[in-house]
Coordinates of C-alpha atoms and ligand atoms in Angstrom, one line a residue:
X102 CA 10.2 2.2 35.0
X103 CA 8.0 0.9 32.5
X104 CA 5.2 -0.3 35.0
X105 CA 5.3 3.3 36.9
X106 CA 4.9 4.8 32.9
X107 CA 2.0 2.9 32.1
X108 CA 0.7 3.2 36.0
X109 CA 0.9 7.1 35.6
X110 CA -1.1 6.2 31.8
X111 CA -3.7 4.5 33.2
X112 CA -4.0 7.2 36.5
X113 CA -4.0 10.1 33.9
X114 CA -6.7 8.3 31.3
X115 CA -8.7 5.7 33.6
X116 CA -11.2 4.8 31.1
X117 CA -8.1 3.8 28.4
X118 CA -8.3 0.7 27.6
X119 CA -4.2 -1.2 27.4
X120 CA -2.7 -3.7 26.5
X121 CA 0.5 -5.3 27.8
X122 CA 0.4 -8.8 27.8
X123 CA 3.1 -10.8 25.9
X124 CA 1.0 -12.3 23.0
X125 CA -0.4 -8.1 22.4
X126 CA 2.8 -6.9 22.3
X127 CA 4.0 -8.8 19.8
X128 CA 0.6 -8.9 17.8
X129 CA 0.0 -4.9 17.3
X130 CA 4.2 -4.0 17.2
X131 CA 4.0 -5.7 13.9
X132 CA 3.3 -5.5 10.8
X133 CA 3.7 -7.5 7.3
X134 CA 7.4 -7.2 7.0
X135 CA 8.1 -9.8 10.0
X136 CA 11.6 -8.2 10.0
X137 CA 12.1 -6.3 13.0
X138 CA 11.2 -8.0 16.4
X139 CA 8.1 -6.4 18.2
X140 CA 8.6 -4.5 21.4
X141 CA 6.5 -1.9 21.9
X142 CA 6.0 -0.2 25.4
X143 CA 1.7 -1.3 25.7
X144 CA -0.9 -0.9 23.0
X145 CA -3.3 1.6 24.1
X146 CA -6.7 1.3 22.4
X147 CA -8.8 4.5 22.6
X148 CA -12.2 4.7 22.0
X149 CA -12.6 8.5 21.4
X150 CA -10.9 11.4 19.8
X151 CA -10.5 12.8 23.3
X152 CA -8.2 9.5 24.5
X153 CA -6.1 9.7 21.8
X154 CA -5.8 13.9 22.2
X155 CA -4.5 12.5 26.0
X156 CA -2.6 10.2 25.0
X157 CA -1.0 12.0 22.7
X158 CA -0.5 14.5 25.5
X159 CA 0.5 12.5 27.9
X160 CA 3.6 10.9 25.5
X161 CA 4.6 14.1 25.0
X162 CA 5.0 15.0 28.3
X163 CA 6.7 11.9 28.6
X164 CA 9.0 11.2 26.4
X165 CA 7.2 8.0 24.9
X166 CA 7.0 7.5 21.2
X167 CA 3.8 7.0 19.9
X168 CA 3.2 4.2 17.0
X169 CA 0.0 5.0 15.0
X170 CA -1.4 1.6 14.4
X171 CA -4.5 0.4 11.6
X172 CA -4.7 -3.2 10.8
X173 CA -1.1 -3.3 10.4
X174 CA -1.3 -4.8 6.9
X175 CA 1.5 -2.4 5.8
X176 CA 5.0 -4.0 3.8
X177 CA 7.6 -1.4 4.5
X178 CA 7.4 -1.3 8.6
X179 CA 5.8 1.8 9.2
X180 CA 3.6 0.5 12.0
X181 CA 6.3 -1.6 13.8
X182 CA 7.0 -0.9 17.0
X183 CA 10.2 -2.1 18.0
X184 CA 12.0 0.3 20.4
X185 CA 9.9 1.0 23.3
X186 CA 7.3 3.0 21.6
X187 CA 3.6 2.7 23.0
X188 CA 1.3 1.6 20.0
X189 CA -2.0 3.8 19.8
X190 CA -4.4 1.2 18.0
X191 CA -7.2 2.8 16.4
X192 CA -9.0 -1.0 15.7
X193 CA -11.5 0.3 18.2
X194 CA -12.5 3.9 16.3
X195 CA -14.1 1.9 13.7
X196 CA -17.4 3.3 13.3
X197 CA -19.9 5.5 10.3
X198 CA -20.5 8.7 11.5
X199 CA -22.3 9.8 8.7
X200 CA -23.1 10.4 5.4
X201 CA -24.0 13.8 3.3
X202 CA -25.6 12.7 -0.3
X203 CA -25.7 16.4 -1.3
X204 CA -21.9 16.3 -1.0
X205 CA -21.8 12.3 -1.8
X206 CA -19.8 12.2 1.7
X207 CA -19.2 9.6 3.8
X208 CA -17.2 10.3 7.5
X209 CA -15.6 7.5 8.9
X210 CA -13.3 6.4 11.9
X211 CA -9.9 5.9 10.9
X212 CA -10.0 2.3 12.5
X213 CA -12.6 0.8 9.8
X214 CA -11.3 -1.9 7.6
X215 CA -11.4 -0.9 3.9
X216 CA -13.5 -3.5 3.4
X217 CA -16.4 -2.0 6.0
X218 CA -16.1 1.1 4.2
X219 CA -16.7 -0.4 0.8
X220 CA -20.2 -1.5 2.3
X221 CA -20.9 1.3 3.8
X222 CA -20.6 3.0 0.4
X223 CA -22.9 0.8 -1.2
X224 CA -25.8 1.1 1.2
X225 CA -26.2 4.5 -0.2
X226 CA -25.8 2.9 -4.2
X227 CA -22.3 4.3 -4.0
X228 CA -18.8 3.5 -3.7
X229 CA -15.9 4.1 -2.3
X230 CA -13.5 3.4 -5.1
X231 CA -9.7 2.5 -3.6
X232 CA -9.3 -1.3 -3.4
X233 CA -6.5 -3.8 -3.0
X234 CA -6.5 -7.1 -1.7
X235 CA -5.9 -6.5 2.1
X236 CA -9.2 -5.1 2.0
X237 CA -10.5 -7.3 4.8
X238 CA -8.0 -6.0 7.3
X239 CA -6.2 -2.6 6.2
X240 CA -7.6 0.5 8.2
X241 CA -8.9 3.3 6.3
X242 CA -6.2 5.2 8.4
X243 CA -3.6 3.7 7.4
X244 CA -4.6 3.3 3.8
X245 CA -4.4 7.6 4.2
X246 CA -0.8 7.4 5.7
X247 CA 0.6 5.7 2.8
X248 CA -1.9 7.3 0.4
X249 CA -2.5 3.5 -1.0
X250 CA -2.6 2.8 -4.6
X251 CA -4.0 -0.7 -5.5
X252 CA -5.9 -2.4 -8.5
X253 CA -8.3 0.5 -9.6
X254 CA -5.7 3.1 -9.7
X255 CA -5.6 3.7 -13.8
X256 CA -9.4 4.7 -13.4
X257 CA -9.8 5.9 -9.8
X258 CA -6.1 7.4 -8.8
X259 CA -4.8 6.9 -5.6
X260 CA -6.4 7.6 -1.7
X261 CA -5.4 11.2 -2.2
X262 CA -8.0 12.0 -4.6
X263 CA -11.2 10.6 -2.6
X264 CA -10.1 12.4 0.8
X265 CA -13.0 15.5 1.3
X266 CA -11.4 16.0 5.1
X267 CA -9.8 14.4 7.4
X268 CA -9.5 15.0 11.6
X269 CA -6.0 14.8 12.8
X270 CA -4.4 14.7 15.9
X271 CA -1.1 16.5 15.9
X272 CA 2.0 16.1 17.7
X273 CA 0.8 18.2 20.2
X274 CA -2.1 17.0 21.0
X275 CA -4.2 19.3 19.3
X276 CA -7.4 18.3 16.9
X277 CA -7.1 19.6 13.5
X278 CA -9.9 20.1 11.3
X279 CA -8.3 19.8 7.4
X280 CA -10.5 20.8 4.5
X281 CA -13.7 19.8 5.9
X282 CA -15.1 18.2 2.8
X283 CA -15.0 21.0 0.5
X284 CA -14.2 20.6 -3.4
X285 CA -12.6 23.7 -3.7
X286 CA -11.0 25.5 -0.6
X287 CA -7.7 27.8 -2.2
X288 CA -7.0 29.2 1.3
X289 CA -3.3 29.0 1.6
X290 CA -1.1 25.3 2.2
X291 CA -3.3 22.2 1.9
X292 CA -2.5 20.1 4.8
X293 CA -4.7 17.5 4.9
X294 CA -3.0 16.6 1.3
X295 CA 0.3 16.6 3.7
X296 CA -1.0 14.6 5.8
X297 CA -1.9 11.6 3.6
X298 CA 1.0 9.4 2.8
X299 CA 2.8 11.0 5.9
X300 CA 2.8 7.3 7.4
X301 CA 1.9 8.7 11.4
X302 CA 5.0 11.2 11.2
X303 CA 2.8 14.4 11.2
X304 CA -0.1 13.5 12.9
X305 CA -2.9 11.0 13.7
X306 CA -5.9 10.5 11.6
X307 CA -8.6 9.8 13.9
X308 CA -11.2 10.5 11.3
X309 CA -12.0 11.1 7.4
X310 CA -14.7 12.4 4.7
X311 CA -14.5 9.9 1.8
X312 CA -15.9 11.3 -1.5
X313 CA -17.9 8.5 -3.0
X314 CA -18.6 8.0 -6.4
X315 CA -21.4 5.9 -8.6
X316 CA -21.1 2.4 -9.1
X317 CA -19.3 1.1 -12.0
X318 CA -20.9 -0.4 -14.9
X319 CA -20.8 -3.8 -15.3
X320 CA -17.4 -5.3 -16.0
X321 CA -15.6 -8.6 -16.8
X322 CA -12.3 -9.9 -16.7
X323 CA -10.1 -11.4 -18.6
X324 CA -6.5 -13.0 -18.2
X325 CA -3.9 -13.3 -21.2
X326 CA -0.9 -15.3 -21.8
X327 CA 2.2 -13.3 -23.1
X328 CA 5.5 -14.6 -24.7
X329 CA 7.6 -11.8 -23.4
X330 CA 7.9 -8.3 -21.4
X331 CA 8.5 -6.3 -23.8
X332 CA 4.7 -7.5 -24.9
X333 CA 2.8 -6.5 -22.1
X334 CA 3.3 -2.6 -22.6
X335 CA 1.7 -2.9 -26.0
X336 CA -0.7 -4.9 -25.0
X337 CA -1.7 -2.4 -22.3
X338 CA -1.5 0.0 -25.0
X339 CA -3.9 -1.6 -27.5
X340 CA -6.5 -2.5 -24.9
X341 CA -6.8 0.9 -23.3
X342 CA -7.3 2.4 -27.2
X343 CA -10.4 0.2 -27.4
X344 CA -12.0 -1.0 -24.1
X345 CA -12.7 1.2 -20.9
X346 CA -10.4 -0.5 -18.7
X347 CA -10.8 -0.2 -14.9
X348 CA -7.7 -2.6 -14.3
X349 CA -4.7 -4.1 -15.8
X350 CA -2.2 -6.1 -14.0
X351 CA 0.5 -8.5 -14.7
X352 CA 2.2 -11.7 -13.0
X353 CA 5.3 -14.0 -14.3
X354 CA 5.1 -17.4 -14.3
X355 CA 6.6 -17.8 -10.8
X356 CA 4.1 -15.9 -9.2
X357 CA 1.4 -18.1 -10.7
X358 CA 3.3 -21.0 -9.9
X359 CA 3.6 -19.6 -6.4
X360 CA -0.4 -18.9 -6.4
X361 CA -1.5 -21.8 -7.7
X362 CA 1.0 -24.7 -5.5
X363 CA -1.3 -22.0 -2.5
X364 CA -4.9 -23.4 -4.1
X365 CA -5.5 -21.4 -6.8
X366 CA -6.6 -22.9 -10.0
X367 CA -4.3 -23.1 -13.0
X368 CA -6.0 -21.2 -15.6
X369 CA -4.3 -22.9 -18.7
X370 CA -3.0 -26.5 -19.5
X371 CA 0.4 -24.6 -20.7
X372 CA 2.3 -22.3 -18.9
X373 CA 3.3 -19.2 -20.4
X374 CA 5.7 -16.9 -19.4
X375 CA 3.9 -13.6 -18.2
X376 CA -0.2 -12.9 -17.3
X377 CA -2.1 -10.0 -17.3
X378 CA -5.8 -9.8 -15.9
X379 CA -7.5 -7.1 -17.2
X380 CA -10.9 -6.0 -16.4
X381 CA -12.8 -3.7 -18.7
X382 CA -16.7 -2.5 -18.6
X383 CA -18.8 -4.9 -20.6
X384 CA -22.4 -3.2 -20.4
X385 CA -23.5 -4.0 -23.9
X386 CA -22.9 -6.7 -26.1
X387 CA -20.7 -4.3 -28.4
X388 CA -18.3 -3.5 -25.7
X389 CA -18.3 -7.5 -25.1
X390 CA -17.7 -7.8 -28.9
X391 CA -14.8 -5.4 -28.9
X392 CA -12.7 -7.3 -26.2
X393 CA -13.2 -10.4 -28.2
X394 CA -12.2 -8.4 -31.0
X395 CA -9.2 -7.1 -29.3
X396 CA -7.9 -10.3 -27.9
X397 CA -8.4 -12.1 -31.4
X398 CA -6.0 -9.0 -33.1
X399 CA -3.7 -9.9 -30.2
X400 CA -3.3 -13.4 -30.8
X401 CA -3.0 -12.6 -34.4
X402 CA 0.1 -10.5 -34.3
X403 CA 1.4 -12.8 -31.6
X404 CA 1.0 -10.4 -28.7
X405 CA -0.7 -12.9 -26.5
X406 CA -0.2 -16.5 -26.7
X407 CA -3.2 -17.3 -25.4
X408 CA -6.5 -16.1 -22.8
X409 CA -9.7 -16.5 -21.2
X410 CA -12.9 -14.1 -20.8
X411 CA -14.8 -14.7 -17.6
X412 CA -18.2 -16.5 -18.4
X413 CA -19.8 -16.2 -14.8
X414 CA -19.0 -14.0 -11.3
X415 CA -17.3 -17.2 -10.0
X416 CA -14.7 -17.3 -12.8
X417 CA -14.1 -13.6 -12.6
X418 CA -13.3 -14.2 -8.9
X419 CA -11.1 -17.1 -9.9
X420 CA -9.0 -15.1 -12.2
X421 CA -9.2 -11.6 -10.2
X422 CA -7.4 -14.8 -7.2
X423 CA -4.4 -15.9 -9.2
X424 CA -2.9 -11.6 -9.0
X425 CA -4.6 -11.1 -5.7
X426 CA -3.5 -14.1 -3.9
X427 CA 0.4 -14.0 -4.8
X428 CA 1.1 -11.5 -1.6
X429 CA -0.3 -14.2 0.6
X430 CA 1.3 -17.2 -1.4
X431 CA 4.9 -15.8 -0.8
X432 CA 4.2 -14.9 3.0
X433 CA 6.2 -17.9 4.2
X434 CA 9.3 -17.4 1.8
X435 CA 9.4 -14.2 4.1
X436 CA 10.7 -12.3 0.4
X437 CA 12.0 -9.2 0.1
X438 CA 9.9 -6.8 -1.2
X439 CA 10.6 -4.1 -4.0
X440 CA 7.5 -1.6 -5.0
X441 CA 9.0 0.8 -7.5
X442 CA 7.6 3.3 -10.1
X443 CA 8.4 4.8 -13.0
X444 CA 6.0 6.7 -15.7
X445 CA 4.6 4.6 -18.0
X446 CA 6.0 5.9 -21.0
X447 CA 9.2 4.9 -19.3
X448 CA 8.1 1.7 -18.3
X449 CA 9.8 0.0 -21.4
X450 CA 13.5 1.4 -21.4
X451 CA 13.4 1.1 -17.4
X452 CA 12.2 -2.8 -17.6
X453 CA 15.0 -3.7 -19.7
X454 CA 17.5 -2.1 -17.8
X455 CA 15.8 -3.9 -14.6
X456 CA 16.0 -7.2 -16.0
X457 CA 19.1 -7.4 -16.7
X458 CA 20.0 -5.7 -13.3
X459 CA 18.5 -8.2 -11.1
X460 CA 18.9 -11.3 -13.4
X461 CA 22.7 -10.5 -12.8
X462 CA 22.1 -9.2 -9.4
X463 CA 20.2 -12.7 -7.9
X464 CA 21.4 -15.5 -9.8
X465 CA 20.7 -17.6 -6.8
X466 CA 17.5 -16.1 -5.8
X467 CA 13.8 -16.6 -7.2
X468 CA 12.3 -13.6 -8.2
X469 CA 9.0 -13.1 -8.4
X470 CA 8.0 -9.4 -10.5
X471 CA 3.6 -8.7 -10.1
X472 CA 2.0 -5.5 -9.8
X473 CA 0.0 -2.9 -11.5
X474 CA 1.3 -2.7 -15.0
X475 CA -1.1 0.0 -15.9
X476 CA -0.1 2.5 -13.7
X477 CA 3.6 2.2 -13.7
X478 CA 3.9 0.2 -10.3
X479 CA 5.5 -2.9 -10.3
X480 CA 6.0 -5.9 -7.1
X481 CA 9.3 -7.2 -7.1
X482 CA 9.6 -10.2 -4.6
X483 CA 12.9 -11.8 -3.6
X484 CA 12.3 -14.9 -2.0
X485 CA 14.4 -16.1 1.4
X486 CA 16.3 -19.3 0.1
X487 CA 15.2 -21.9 3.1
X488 CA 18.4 -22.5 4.0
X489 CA 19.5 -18.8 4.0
X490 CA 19.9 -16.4 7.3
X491 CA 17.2 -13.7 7.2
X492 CA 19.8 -11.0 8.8
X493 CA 22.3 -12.1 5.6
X494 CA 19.5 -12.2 3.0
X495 CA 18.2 -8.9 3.5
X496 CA 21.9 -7.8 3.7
X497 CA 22.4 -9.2 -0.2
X498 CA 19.1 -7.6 -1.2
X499 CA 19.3 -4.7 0.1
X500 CA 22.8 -4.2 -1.5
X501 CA 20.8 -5.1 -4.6
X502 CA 18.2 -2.4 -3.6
X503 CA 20.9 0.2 -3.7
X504 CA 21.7 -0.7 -7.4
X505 CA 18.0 -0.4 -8.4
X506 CA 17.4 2.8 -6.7
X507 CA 20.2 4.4 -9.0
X508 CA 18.5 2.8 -11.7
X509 CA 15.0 4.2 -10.4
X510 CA 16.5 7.4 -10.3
X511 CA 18.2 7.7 -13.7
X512 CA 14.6 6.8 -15.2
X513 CA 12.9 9.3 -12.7
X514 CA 11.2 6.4 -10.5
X515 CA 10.5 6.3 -7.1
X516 CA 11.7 3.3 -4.7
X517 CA 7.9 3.5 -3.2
X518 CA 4.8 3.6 -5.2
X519 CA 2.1 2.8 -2.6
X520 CA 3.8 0.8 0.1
X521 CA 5.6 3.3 1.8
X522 CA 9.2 4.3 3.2
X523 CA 8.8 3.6 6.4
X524 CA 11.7 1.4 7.9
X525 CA 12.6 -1.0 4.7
X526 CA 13.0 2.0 2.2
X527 CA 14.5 4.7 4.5
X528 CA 18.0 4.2 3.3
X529 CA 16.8 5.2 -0.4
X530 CA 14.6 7.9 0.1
X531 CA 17.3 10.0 -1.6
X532 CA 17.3 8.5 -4.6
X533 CA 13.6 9.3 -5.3
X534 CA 13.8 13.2 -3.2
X535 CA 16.7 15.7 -3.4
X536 CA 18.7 16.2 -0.7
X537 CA 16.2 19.9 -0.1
X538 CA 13.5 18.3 -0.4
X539 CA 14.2 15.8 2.6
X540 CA 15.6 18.6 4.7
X541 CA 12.4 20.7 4.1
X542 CA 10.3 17.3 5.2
X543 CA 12.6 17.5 8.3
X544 CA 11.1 21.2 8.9
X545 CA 7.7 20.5 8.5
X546 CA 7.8 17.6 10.8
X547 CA 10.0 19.7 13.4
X548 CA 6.7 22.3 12.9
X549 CA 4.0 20.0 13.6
X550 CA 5.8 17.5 16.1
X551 CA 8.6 19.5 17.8
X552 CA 9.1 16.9 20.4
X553 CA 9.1 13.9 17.8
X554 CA 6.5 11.9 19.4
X555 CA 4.9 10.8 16.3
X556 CA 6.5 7.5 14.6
X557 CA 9.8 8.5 14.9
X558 CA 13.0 7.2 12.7
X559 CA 10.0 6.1 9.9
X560 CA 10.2 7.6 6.4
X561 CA 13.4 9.6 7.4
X562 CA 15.3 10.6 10.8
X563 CA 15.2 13.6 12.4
X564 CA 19.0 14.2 11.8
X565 CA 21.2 12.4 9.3
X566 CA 23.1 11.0 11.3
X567 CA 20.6 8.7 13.3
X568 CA 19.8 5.3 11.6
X569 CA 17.2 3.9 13.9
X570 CA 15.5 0.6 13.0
X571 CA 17.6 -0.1 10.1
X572 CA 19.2 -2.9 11.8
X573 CA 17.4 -6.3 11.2
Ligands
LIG621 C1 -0.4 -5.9 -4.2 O1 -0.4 -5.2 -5.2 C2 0.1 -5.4 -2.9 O2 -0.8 -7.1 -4.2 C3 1.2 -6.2 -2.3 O3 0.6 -4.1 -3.1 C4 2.5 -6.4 -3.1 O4 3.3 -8.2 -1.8 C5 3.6 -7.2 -2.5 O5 4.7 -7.0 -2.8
LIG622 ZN1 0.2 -3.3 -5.0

């Protein structure tokens, strides 16, 4: 059966390039979450718009589920392939096709790494300005399915704001043209907005118009010790009333324990309970005067316990490692991952209540809270206790997971901030969307992929009653 599908693939689309050893299969039906055991159908890799129209097409016709597929770098499952589906890898649509510096426009592939677009930006003395630390290996694609956030987002947004246009292959095969790079287009529903943060359930992005903006002016960083939680909103506060921020993010002590035992270097001879690295424009040497000036006030009222100020590139780098290097520092305690939001000014009263939630909640588990402080998104990481089943870990948490999702949603949170639903958070959608708003999603998905090619059972299932790929 399978070998007379992908016979009648390759017959239909000779040039198509596919993949079916053992080692691909298990390589592209992944993605970060190492939860769910790969077994996709093949990996087909197109190298045009036109292959993936056909195979688009052709999975239609039948029956095969397609997986959209970047560089897989994604934490909620929304790229794994697990049930047969056939993976369309974009990893070779990874090309510039141009850029417009009347409309400060640059056109991608969806299959460049975020990382490839940031240079491309700066060969024309502009950048692109979404940035996280998968950088090296997220698609640009898939940063626009789950409308990724990251470490710029309290100057920049999120994704959503720098798309112009975006080419997308829908359901049915068909090439749609959305926005085309205009700034102001108010000609009915928006759906290249619909599109991004859609996670491959609407369509596939085979190419996008990134606005690009000027360069920033030159920053440094700076990390600070705190004595408690309750600190760091304050502190965020006081900064952002007297420096031009363009970053503010916090760790606990676990996570820098976690980072450092993984080769980073300890920034202070005590350990404190909670970091924040911060980095703020420093052009002149008043606005270098005024984070001094800042910090000092800080220490003064006991707001921060103690800090550093970057005295060369290298030692911004080595501070900007200990928050950007905790993701890949936990990988091997295979953690449970949380990535909630709330507004800021709720930040406070929801933290408290979180605390004590999940102190109760995991006595027995180390939990590790990051994220970006600033913008209302926190990291929660549950770490797998070595001697612990996965299947009855992420059982426990995600019994926990319920509790905080009624907590997100008496504080008016979501249980996603940039991650995604995908598999890992489709049993909480509902407590961050009402019950009509996830039956119209089912309607506009029915609209543009009646036959449900397109990623099915991520972000929600067709009917309410399926629970595909729940099962660890
Ligand atoms: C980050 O902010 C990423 O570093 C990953 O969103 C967060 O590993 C995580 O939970
Ligand atoms: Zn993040």
């Amino acid at each position: 059966m399978t070998s007379d599908l992908l016979s009648d693939l390759a017959a239909q689309i000779p040039e198509l390039l596919l993949k079916t050893e053992a080692a691909d299969l298990e390589f592209y039906g992944r993605d970060w979450t190492r939860r769910w055991k790969p077994a996709p159908l093949a990996i087909a890799l197109p190298s045009s718009v036109e292959q993936v129209q056909a195979i688009v097409r052709w999975a239609k016709a039948q029956a095969v589920s397609i997986v959209p597929s970047g560089g897989r770098t994604g934490l909620s499952g929304g790229a794994v392939a697990a049930q047969g589906e056939l993976v369309l890898s974009l990893e070779r649509m990874n090309r510039v096709l141009g850029f417009d510096a009347h409309d400060r426009i640059l056109t991608v592939q969806a299959g460049m790494t975020l990382e490839a677009v940031h240079g491309a930006a700066r060969e024309h003395g502009l950048i692109y300005p979404v940035d996280f630390a998968a950088r090296g290996s997220c698609s640009i694609g898939g940063n626009i399915a789950t409308n990724a956030g990251g470490i710029r987002v309290i100057r920049y947004g999120n994704t959503r704001n720098w798309i112009a246009g975006l080419r997308v292959v829908s359901g049915d095969g068909e090439l749609l043209e959305l926005n085309r790079g205009l700034v102001k287009n108010s000609s009915g529903y928006d759906f290249r907005q619909l599109m991004i943060g859609s996670e491959g359930t609407l369509g596939i992005v085979v190419e996008a118009q990134l606005w690009l903006t000027d360069p920033p002016p030159e920053s440094n960083v700076m990390l600070l010790a705190l004595p408690s939680f309750e600190s760091l909103m304050q502190v965020f506060g006081h900064l952002r009333a007297r420096l031009s921020l363009s970053a503010f993010e916090f760790l606990t002590d676990v996570a820098l324990k976690h980072v450092v035992a993984h080769g980073a270097q300890a920034p202070f001879a005590d350990t404190y309970p909670y970091y924040v690295v911060t980095e703020f424009d420093a052009e002149s040497p008043s606005q270098q005067e005024a984070a001094l000036g800042a910090f000092e006030v800080l220490l003064e009222q006991g707001l921060v316990c103690d800090g550093v100020i970057a005295q060369s590139d290298a030692q911004a780098a080595a501070l900007w490692r200990l928050r950007e290097g905790i993701t890949e520092s936990l990988a091997r305690h295979l953690p449970y991952k949380n990535d909630i939001a709330v507004r800021i000014g709720a930040m406070p009263a929801f933290l408290a209540e979180a605390q004590v939630l999940l102190t109760q909640a995991y006595p027995h588990f180390e939990v590790v809270w990051f994220g970006h402080i600033g913008d209302g998104n926190l990291h929660i990481n549950v770490l797998k206790p070595t001697t612990m089943d996965n299947a009855d870990f992420v059982h426990e948490c995600s019994r926990v997971t319920e509790l905080l999702a009624k907590l997100l949603h008496q504080h008016g949170g979501s249980i996603s901030a940039e991650h995604g639903i995908g598999l890992v958070k489709k049993p909480y959608l509902a407590s961050t969307r009402s019950e009509t708003e996830i039956g119209m999603m089912r309607a506009i998905r029915q609209a543009l992929d009646p036959a449900g090619t397109l990623n099915p059972g991520k972000l929600f299932d067709r009917d309410n009653t399926a629970t595909q790929g729940e099962t660890p």
